[in-house]
Amino acid sequence: MPGSSLEGDLRALGFDVRPVPDPADAAAALAGVPGDQRVAVVDAGFVGHVHALRLGLTDPRFPASAIPGAVTAQPAARPALEEAVKEAGTVPDAVADRLAAAGTDVHRPELGELVAAVPADPQARNEVRQSVAAVDDEAIRLRTAVKARDGFFTTYCISPYSRYIARWCARRGLTPNQVTTASLLTALIAAGCAATGTRIGFVAAGVLLLFSFVLDCTDGQLARYSLQYSTLGAWLDATFDRAKEYAYYAGLALGAARASGGGDDVWALALGAMVLQTCRHVVDFSFNEANHDATANTSPTAALSDKLDSVGWTVWVRRMIVLPIGERWALIALFTAFTTPRITFYMLLIGCALAACYTTAGRVLRSLTRRAHRTDRAAEALADLADSGPIARAVARTGRSAAAPVVAALGGVAVVTVSALTDFGSVWPVVAAAVYCVTSGLAVARPLKGALDWLVPPVFRASEYLTILVLAARADVNGALPAAFGLVAAVAYHHYDTVYRIRGGTGAPPQWLVRATGGHDGRTLVVAVLAALLGNTDFTVALTVCAVFVALVVLAESISFWVASARRGAPAVHDEGEPA
């Protein structure tokens, strides 16, 4: 191996190559490598593409991986690898089989056209080399850098060139997290341009928002291109997407107020757009958590959906109907540049409402027609997504209830309707909020394993957010709706953070954080009480204080958690799910 192309390929991938001519010395060689480092056993006769080695040996998401002729283990799987080498020798394929037989989960990447083999004789070696030469592994690497499932706009208007930007970044040593941060900064500048209220500012905002989305696609493609996956990176990518979009809504609302011709107050529309988009996401998250590990998880509706996905044009129509992030940001950018903020929000609300009706109706139909048995893990995840505070938890311990989504919806409709139909400062919203706390507790009094119980978290989100919106609008004073926007944004961050922790397998936020922020029920009651006790101006100040408090507590705990997770080497993750 010394001086061979294989040695050069391994060194280019970051490995320190140590030839072991005698298999008896392999265990000692492995033991000599520091325990906090990845190790690999590669057959000296390996012939194949460099990208096949990269996929098999450098992906940080898996404790152990193998391709024909090579096997690797991260620190967590090092003891198992060393034991397998003692028992199976230095033949990588035998070592990988022994690892799997001993209970270690060995990832075997799908290589497709890529070649990885250990030829048995010179003739076979020559044939394998010809196969290697016949396939351009760099072209495959670029193609697979693009997410397998994406929206129409992203697939045809962004990815054809953003993948080359990703390669440019990789060759200059840039990381996905750096590109993610650049995307956030670009979107914040776009929001600032929109906040100027001028036509040139709106045009610049639309262009910059699209460029921010290009960078948003590039960071994921860079992660796939260079296999730079991390728990922190996945969290930053998901969190920054929401921060960019909602900061842009705020920029549009500020710009509308400052526009020539007297300005326009569209804060209610901006807050409504944020509420609708967040609730859409919670529907997605709750449904997926309730069903992804359910047994007997089939239905005629799901079968029909899979059949439609096999017909080319229906795939793209169905993906566009749900208004994924690419289509949504293109719509926002286009209408920002050529119309007014009010029209932009109208179009966004209409599009998101239609998408929400389509996806929610489909998921309800699937849930009613499937015979799924949901797990305790799914019920726990839904309970965490519910974000029940001390009041609802106390009621849940003493009450019993069936039809959880109906009970939750009754309380939510009551508090939102009463808040909208009574005068600001009335005591009736407080009474309705108290009723909401009771119904919220009854809704989670038993494990959420029913066919439609995944609707409970979205109902809670809509009830809390809409109550805040309605009470702020009823206050009818400058500053109330922007303060409500800030409070809902802080609370929404907490709810998104809960989702990303559950998805990453790190568990929900600690209970002390839920108690400190009151849970959805406690916050709803507090806002109703503040509206009843305080005047219009004082209510705005109180909303602002609540927003600052929730933001500081939630952000401090969240950032501390994710940074600590990265430092202690939490398993790397990467989301290939639905377009956000």
Short mmCIF file of C-alpha atoms in Angstrom, two decimals, residues 53 96 164 169 193 235 318 346 402 417 473 494 519:
data_model
loop_
_atom_site.label_atom_id
_atom_site.label_comp_id
_atom_site.label_asym_id
_atom_site.label_seq_id
_atom_site.Cartn_x
_atom_site.Cartn_y
_atom_site.Cartn_z
CA LEU A 53 -14.49 5.52 0.33
CA ALA A 96 -18.17 -5.86 9.25
CA TYR A 164 -21.70 24.22 -7.83
CA CYS A 169 -17.40 26.41 -0.76
CA CYS A 193 -34.35 46.78 3.19
CA TRP A 235 -30.45 22.77 14.56
CA ARG A 318 -48.75 17.84 -5.04
CA TYR A 346 -52.83 38.63 1.52
CA ALA A 402 -62.03 10.96 25.66
CA THR A 417 -64.17 33.66 20.27
CA ALA A 473 -55.82 43.76 18.07
CA HIS A 494 -39.66 27.32 22.05
CA GLY A 519 -46.99 26.24 29.26
#
